[in-house]
XYZ file of C-alpha atoms in Angstrom:
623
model
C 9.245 -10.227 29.143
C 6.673 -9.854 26.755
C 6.718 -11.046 23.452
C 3.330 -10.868 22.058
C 0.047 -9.726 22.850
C -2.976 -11.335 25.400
C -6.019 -11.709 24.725
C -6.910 -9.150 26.742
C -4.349 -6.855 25.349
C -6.210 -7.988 22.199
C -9.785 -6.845 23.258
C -7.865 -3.591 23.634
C -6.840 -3.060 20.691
C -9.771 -4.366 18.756
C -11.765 -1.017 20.299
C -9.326 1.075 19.241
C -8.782 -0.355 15.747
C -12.355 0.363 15.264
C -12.249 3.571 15.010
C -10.755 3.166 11.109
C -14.585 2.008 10.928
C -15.537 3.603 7.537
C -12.030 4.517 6.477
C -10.773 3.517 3.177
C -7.458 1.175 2.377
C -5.236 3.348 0.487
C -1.969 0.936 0.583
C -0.643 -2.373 1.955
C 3.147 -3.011 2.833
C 5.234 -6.182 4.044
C 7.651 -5.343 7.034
C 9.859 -7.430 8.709
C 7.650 -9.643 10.912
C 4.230 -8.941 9.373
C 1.736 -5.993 7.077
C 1.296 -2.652 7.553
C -1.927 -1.194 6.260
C -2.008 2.381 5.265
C -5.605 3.527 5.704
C -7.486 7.187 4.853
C -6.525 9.845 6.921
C -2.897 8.834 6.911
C -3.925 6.166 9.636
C -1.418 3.073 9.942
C -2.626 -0.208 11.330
C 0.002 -3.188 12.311
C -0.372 -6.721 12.352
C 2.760 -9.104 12.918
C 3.346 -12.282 14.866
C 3.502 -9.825 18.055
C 0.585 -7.305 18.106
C -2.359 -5.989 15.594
C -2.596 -2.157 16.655
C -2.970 1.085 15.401
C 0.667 2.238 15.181
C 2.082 5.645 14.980
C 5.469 4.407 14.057
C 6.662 3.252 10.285
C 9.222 1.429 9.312
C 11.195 -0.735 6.912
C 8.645 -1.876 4.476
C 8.244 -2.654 1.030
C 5.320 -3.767 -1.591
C 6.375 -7.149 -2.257
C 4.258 -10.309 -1.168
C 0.933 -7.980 -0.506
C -0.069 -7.948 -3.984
C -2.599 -10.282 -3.991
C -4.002 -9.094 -1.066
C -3.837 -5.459 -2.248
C -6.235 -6.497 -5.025
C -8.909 -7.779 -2.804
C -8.985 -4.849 -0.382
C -7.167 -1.982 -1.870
C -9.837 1.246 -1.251
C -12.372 -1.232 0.560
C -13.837 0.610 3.571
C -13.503 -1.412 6.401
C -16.814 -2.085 8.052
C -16.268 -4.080 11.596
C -13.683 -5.081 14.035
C -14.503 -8.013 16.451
C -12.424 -10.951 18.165
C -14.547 -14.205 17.321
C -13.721 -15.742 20.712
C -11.716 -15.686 24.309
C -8.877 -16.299 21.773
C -5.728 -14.324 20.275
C -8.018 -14.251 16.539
C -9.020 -10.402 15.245
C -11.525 -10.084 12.348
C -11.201 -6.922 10.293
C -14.192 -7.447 7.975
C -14.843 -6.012 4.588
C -17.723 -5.362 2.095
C -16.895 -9.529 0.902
C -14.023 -10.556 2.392
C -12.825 -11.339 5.776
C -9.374 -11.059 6.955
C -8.172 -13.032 10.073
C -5.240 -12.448 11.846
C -3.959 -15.716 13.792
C -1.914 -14.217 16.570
C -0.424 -17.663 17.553
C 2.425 -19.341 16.856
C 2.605 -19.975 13.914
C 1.369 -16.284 12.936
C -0.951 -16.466 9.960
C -2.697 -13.731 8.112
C -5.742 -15.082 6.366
C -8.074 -13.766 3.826
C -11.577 -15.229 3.865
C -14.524 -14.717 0.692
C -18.067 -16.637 1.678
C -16.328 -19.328 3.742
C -13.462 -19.974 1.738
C -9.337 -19.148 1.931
C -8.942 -16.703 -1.125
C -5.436 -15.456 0.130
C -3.432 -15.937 2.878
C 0.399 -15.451 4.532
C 1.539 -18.782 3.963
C -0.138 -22.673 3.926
C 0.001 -24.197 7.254
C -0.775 -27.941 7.858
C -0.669 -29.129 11.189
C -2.427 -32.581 12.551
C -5.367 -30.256 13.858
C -6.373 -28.443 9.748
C -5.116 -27.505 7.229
C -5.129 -24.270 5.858
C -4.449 -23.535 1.865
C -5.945 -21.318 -0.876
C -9.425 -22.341 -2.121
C -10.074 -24.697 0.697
C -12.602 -23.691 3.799
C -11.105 -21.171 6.538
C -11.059 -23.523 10.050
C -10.131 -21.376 12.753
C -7.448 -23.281 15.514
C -8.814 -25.618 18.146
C -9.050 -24.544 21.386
C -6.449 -25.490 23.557
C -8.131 -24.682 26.307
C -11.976 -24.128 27.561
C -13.469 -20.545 26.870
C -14.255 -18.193 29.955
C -17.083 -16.708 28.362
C -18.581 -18.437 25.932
C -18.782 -21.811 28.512
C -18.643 -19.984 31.916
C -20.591 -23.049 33.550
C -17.692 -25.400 32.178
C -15.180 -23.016 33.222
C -16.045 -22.388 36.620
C -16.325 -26.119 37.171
C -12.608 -26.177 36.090
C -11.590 -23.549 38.812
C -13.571 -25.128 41.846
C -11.592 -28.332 40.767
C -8.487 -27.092 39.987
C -5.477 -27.248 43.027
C -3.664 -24.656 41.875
C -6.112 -21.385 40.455
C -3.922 -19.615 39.248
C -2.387 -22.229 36.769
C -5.737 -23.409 35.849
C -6.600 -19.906 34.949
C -3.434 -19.780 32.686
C -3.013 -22.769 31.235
C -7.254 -24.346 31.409
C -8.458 -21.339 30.788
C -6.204 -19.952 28.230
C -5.317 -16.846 30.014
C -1.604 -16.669 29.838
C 0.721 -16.303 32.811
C 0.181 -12.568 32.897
C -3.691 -12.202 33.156
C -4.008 -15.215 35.018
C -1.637 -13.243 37.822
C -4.277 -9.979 37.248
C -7.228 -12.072 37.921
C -5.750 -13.823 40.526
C -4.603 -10.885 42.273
C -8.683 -9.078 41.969
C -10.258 -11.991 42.669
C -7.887 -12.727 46.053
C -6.992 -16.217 44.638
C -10.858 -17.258 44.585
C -12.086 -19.910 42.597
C -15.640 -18.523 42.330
C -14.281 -14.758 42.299
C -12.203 -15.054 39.488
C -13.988 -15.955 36.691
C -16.258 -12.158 37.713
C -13.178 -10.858 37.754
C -12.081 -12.043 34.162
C -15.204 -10.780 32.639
C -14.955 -7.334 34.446
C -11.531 -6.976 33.562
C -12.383 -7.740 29.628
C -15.543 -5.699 29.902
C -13.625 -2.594 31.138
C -10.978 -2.643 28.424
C -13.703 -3.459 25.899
C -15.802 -0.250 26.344
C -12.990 1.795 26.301
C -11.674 2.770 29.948
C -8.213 2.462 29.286
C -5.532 3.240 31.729
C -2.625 2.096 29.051
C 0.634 1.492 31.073
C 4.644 0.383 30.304
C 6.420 -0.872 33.028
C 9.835 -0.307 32.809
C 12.924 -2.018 34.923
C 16.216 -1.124 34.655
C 15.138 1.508 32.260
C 14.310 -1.323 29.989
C 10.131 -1.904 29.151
C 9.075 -5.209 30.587
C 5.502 -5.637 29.974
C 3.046 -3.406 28.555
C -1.120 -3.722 29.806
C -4.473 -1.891 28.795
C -5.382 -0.856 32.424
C -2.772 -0.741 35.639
C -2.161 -3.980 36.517
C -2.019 -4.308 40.344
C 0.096 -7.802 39.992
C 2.527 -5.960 38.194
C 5.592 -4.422 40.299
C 8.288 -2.331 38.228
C 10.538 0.380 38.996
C 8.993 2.900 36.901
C 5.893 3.113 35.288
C 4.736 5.389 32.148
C 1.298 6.222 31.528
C -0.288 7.281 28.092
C -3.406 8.476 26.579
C -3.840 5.795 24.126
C -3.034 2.159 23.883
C -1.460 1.707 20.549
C 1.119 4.544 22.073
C 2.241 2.308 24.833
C 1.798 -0.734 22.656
C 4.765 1.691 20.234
C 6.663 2.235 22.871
C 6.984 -1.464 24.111
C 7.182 -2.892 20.700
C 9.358 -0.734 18.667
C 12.537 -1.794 19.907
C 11.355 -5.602 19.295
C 10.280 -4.871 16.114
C 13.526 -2.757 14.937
C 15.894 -5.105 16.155
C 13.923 -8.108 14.122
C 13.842 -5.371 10.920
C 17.623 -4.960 11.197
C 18.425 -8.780 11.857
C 16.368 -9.791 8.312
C 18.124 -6.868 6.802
C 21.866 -7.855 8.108
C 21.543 -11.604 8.318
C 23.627 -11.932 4.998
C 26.313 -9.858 6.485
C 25.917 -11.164 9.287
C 27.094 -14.994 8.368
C 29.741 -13.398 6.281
C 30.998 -11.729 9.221
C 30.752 -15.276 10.959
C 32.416 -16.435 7.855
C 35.215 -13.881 7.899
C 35.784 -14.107 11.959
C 36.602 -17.678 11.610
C 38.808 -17.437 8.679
C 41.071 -14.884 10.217
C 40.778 -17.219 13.719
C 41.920 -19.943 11.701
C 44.986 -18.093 9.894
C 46.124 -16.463 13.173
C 46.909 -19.805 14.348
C 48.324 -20.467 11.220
C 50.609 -17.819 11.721
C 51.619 -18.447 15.019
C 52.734 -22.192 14.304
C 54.759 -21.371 11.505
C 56.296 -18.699 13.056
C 56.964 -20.885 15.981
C 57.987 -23.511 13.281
C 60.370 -21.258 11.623
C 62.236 -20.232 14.572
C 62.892 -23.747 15.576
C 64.071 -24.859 12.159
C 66.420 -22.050 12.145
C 67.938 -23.106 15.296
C 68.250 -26.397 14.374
C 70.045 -25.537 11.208
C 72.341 -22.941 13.418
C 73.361 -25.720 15.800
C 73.469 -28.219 13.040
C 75.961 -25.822 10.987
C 78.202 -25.284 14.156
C 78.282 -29.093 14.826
C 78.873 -29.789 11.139
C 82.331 -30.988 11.682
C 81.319 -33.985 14.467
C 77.859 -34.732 12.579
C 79.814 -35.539 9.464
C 82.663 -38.091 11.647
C 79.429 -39.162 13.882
C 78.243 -40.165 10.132
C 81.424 -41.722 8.740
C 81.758 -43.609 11.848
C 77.726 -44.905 11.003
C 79.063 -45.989 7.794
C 82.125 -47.689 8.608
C 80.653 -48.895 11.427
C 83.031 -47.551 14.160
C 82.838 -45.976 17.342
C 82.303 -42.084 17.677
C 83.131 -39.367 20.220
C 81.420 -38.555 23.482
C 79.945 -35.453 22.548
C 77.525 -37.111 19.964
C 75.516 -39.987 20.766
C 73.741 -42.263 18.557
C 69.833 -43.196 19.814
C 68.671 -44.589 16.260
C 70.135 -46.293 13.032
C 67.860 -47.578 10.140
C 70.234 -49.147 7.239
C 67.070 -49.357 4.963
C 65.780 -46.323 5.043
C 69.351 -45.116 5.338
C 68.273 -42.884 8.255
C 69.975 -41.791 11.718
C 68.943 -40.171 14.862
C 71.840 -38.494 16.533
C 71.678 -36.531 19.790
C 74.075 -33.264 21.081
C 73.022 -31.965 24.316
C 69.607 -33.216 24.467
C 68.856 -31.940 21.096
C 68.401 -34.635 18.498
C 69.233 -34.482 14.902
C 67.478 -36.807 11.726
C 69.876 -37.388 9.302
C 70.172 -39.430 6.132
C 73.617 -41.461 5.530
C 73.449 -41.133 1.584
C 73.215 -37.347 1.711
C 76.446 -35.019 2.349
C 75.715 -33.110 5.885
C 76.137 -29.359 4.803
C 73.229 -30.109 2.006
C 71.311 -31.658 4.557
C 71.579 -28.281 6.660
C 70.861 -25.967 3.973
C 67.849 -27.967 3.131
C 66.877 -27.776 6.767
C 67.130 -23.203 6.160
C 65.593 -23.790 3.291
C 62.756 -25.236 4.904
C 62.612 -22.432 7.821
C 62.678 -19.907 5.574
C 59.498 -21.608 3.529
C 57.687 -21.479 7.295
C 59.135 -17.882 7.443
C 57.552 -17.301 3.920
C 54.326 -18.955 4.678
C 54.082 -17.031 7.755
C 54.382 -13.812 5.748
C 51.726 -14.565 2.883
C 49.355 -15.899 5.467
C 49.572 -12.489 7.493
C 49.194 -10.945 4.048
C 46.107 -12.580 3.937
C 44.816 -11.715 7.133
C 45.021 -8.093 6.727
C 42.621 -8.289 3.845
C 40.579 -10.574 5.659
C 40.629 -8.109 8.322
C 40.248 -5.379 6.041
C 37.392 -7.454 4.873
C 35.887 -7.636 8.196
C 36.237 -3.990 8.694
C 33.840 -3.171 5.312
C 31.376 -6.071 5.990
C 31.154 -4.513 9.920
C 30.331 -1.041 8.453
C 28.211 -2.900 5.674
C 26.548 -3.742 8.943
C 26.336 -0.821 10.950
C 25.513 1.002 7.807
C 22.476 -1.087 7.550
C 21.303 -0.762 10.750
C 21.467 2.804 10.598
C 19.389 2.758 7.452
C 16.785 0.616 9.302
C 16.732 2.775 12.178
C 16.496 6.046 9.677
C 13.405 4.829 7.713
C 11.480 4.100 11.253
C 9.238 7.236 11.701
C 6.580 8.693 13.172
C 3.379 8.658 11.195
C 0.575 11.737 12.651
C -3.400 11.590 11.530
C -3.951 13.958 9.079
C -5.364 17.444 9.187
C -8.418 17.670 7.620
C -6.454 20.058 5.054
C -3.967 17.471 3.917
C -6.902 15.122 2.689
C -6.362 17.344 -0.164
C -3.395 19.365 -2.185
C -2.579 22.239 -0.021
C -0.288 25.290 0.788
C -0.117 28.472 1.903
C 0.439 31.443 -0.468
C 2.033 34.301 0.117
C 0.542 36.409 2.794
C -0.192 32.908 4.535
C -3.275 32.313 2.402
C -4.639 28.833 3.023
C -5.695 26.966 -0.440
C -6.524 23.129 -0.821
C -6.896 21.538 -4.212
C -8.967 18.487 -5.068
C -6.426 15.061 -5.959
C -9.168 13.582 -7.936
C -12.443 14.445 -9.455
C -14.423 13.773 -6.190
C -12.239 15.619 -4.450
C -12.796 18.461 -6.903
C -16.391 17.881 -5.829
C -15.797 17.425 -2.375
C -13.371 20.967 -1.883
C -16.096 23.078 -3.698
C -19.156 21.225 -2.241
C -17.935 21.495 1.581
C -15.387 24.398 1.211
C -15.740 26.971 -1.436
C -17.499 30.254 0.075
C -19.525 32.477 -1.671
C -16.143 35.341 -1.018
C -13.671 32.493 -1.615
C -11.567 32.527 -4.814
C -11.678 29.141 -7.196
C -8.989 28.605 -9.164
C -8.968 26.029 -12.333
C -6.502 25.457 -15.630
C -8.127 26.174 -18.879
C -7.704 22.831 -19.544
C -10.202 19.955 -19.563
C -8.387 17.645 -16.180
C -7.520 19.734 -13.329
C -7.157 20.068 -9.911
C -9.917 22.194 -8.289
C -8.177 24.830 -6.285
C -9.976 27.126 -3.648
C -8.378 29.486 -1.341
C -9.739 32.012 1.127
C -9.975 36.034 -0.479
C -6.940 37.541 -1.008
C -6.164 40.884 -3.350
C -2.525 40.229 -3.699
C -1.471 40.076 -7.056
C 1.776 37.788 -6.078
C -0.900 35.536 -4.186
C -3.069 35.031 -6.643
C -0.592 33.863 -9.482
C 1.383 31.490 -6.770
C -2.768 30.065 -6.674
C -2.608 30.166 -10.647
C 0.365 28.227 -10.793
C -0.722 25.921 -8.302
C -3.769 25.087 -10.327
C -1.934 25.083 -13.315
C 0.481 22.497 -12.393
C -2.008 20.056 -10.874
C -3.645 19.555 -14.086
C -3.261 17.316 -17.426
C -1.238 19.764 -19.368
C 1.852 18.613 -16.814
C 1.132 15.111 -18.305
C 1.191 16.417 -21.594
C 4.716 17.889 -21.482
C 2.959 21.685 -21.793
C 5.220 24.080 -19.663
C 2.431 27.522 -19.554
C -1.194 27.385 -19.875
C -3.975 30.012 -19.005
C -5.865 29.804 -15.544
C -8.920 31.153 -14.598
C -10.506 32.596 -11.079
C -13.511 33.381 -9.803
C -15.464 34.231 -6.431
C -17.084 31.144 -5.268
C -20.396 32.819 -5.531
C -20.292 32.106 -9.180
C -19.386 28.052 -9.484
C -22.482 26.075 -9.058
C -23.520 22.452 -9.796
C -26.680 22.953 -11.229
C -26.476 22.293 -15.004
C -28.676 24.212 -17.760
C -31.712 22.737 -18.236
C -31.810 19.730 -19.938
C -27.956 19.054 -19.401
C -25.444 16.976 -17.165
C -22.548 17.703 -15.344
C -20.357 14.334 -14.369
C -18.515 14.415 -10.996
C -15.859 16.890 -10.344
C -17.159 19.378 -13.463
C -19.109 22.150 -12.550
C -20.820 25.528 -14.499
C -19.316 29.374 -14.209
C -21.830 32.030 -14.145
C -20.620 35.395 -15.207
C -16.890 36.816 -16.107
C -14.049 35.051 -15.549
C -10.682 36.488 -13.799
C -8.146 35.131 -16.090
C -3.871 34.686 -15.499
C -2.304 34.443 -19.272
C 0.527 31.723 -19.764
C 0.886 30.929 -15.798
C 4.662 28.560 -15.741
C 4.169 25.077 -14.590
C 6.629 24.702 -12.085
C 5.991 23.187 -8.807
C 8.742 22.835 -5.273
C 8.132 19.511 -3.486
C 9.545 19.211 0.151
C 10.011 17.639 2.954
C 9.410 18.753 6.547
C 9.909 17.735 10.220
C 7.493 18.382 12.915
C 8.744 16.241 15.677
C 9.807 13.274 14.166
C 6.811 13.289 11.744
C 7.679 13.615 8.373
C 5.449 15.410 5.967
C 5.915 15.563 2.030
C 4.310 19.056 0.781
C 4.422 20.832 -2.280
C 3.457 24.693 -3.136
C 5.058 27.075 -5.901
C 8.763 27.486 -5.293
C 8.112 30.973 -4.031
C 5.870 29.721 -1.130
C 8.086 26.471 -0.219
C 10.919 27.692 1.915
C 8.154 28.810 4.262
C 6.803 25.132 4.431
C 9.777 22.991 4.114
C 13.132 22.459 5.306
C 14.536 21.004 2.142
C 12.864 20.981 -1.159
C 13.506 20.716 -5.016
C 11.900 22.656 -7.931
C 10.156 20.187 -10.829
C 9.404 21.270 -14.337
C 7.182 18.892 -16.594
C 9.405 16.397 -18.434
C 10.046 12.751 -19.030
C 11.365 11.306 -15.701
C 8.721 8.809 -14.615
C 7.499 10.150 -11.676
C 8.446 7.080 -9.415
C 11.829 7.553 -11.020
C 12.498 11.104 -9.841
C 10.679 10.201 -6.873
C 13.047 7.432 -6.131
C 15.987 10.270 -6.485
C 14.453 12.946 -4.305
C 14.035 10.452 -1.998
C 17.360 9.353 -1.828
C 19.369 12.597 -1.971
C 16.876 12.965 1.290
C 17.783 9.834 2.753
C 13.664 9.652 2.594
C 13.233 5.984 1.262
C 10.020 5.814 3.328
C 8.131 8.717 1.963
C 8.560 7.637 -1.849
C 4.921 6.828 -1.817
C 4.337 10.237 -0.851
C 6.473 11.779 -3.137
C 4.991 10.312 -5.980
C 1.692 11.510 -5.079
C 3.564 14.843 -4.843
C 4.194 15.185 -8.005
C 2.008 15.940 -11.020
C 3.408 13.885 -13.640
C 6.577 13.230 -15.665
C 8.958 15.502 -14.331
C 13.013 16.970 -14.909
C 14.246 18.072 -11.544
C 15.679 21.762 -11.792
C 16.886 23.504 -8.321
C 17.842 21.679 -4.784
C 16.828 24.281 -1.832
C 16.583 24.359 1.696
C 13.648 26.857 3.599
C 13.054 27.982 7.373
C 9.412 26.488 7.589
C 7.283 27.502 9.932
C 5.434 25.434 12.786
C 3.135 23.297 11.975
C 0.679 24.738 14.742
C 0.977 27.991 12.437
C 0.185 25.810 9.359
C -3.038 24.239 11.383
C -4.018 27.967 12.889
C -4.164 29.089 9.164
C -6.355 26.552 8.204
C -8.358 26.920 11.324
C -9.829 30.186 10.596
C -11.336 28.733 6.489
């Protein structure tokens, strides 16, 4: 079964990482085996010890140990993709810095700067290099000769080699999977297959992609690029990209290793526990067993009492005794006597009277008896133990298995603030000042409406024409809420509308407008004292999640659950951190935050009937 990618797997998924060509970093994460990388467009990219793909699936992650590397590439724009070799290394360069991802055991995740190691996963030093912070990046020796960088060298290796199809694997560096692929095109030729190796990488290279999971016993088993006619399996499933099958093979990998990091603790205390109670069920079964025979003993001893204590004058006197005890054993200094009835045998002390002797012999039953009971005491809270440290467990593993979710490209729309008014009017608002510029630049229409606080610090908000009265304050308050008065703690402020006609970027003579400001020509439409107050939701569209937000009014049509914010003093990543948990929505905090305007008091919990997100799209479709 698979465990990590080939090389050829690799090539793969090098052309398809290329396409975040030009796309900004917004975020970095640490998961369980590796980084995610959040990138513009709401486009996630995975590298771990097992793959670097595009990935449509997000996890358990967090923002600890990508800090440093967050400040080197944090809103870079990445600017090529490229394997350096016939070798499990991917480049993913950037304006200055280069990072490599060492797909090999051990998995490394490198950050080069003009030569040098600036950051990287963790120090390695092996007898080959060394790798460490400051020091100059040496990729891994090759193992192996290269197919296509020393072709000449490589066929020479075939046409010598006994067995082809090892040479290819282990010579060549192919791994046991390709090396059966090129085997199988090239019909076990020595000559043939190194044509076939550089047809095969050519073809997954440029894109023609067949990307297929073969499955056995309903389980995946291998994953390729293109159908693989070496591979047999019971079923096969085709799919349209190769990051999807690459999901589909590697989730389950990756979940289980998320859920082992995240239970480990409980795990060994489980361990801990199981042995324990293992160890005091024996316990309790040997003094149980112990008590019962002491008690017997003591029985028989009290109904012999009568010959025991003539069998022991007898010792002392030194006479003869009855038949029906016999004596096996006298010790005169350790004033001790073994004396035997029936085949059961008695220890006895000559300076003690008999009847104590068999009332110490209860007593010490009854102590097993005792034991027996405190020690069962003790297992059921060690069982009890078990039983919260198991649901500890399972309880974690759910969690794990909650926060994994599907992650979709975004509309072009939800590059910006959006919702739909009343009457299903589409409006986006600009996040930032060059968004501002970028909404009214691309989007505004002469007939479209543009929507601004009258405040300095505001969200740009257009929306298509609409006469509605109800409309057009929801698109007040939405403009009125994304600006700096919600910062300020100010709960009403005036907005003002206009028809796009009448926004411009051209400046009076002889003045400048920065980014993101522009001039009003003519009368203003204005809404007096418009309520901040904002809903921010959650929705589900097929196992993707989607934070949106939209005047409380509007946001049962959008989301399925959602809560009303006023302006306040909860730090937005503290109410974020609540919404998200009374959501059980750990892994959209990020986009909560960005949600929200600003400091913030929650007010009302809701729940909506949204509509389908092909409605949401068609809306925006017709701007």
């Amino acid at each position: 079964m698979k465990t990590s990618l080939t090389v050829v797997d690799l090539y793969a998924s090098a052309r398809e990482i290329k396409s975040l060509v030009g796309r900004r970093v917004e975020n970095i994460y640490t998961t369980s085996s590796g980084y995610l990388f959040k990138f513009s467009g709401g486009v996630y990219l995975t590298v771990n010890e097992a793959r670097a793909s595009l990935t449509g699936t997000v996890g358990e992650r967090d923002y600890r140990g990508a800090e440093t590397l967050r400040g080197l590439i944090r809103d870079e724009r990445l600017t090529d993709v490229y394997l350096p070799r016939f070798d499990k290394l991917l480049v993913l360069k950037f304006s200055d810095v280069e990072l490599v991802a060492e797909l090999l055991r051990p998995f490394n995740l490198i950050a080069v700067r003009d030569g040098k190691v600036v950051w990287l996963d963790h120090h390695y030093r092996g007898k080959d290099r060394e790798v460490k912070a400051g020091a100059p990046y040496t990729p891994p020796p090759m193992p192996y000769v290269d197919p296509l960088a020393r072709a000449e060298e490589a066929a020479e290796v075939l046409r010598r080699a006994q067995d082809v199809k090892r040479a290819l694997s282990r010579e060549l560096g192919l791994g046991p999977e390709v090396a059966e692929e090129v085997y199988a095109r090239s019909s076990g030729d020595a000559e043939a297959a190194l044509r076939a190796l550089r047809d095969l990488v050519e073809e997954v290279s440029s894109g023609q992609l067949r990307p297929t999971v073969y499955m056995a016993g309903g389980v995946p088993v291998t994953v390729t690029p293109v159908k693989y006619i070496s591979v047999r399996a019971e079923l096969e499933e085709e799919y349209d990209a190769f990051w999807k099958a690459l999901d589909r093979y590697f989730a389950d990998v990756e979940l289980r290793k998320a859920v082992e990091l995240k239970t480990a603790e409980l795990k060994a205390k489980k361990a801990k526990l199981e042995q324990s109670i293992a160890k005091l069920r024996g316990e309790i079964q040997e003094y149980r067993k112990r008590s019962e025979e002491l008690y017997s003993l003591a029985k028989t001893m009290l109904s012999l009492k009568y010959e025991l204590e003539e069998a022991m004058q007898a010792i002392l006197r030194n006479e003869e005794i009855g038949a029906s005890i016999r004596i096996l054993d006298v010790n005169r200094t350790s004033k001790e006597a073994v004396l035997e009835h029936s085949g059961l045998r008695f220890k006895l002390r000559l300076d003690r009277p008999v009847g104590r002797q068999i009332e110490e012999v209860f007593e010490e039953a009854k102590d097993y008896a005792r034991r027996a009971a405190k020690a069962e005491e003790a297992l059921k809270r060690l069982e009890e133990e078990l039983a919260r440290v198991e649901s500890e467990r399972a309880e974690a593993e759910r969690a794990v298995a909650e926060r994994v979710r599907k992650a979709a490209e975004r509309a072009w729309f939800e590059k910006f603030r959006w919702f739909l008014a009343l009457g299903r009017v589409p409006a986006i608002g600009g996040r930032d000042a060059s968004q501002n510029e970028a909404a009214v630049r691309r989007y505004l229409k002469d007939d479209y409406l543009f929507f601004h606080a009258d405040v300095p610090g505001a969200s740009a908000v257009v929306a298509k024409p609409t006469q509605d009265e109800a409309a057009l304050l929801e698109l007040a308050q939405f403009a009125a809420s994304y600006s700096r008065a919600w910062r300020a703690g100010i709960h009403a402020v005036d907005v003002f509308y206009v028809p796009g006609r009448q926004v411009s970027k051209q400046p009076p003579s002889g003045e400048y407008l920065a980014r993101g400001s522009f001039m009003i020509y003519g009368s203003k439409n204005y809404i007096r004292h418009v309520r901040l107050e904002l809903a921010v939701g959650v929705r589900d569209d097929g196992g993707v999640r989607r934070i949106v937000a939209a005047p409380p009014k509007s946001i049962a049509a959008l989301a399925e659950r959602y809560v009303v914010v006023t302006p306040g003093s909860g730090e937005k990543s503290r109410v974020a951190k609540e919404i998200a948990r009374r959501w059980k929505a750990e892994q959209l905090i990020d986009e909560i935050i960005a949600a929200l305007p600003g400091p913030s008091t929650i007010g009302e919990w809701g729940s909506g009937q949204p509509m389908g997100w092909d409605e949401i799209k068609a809306a925006f479709s017709t701007w």
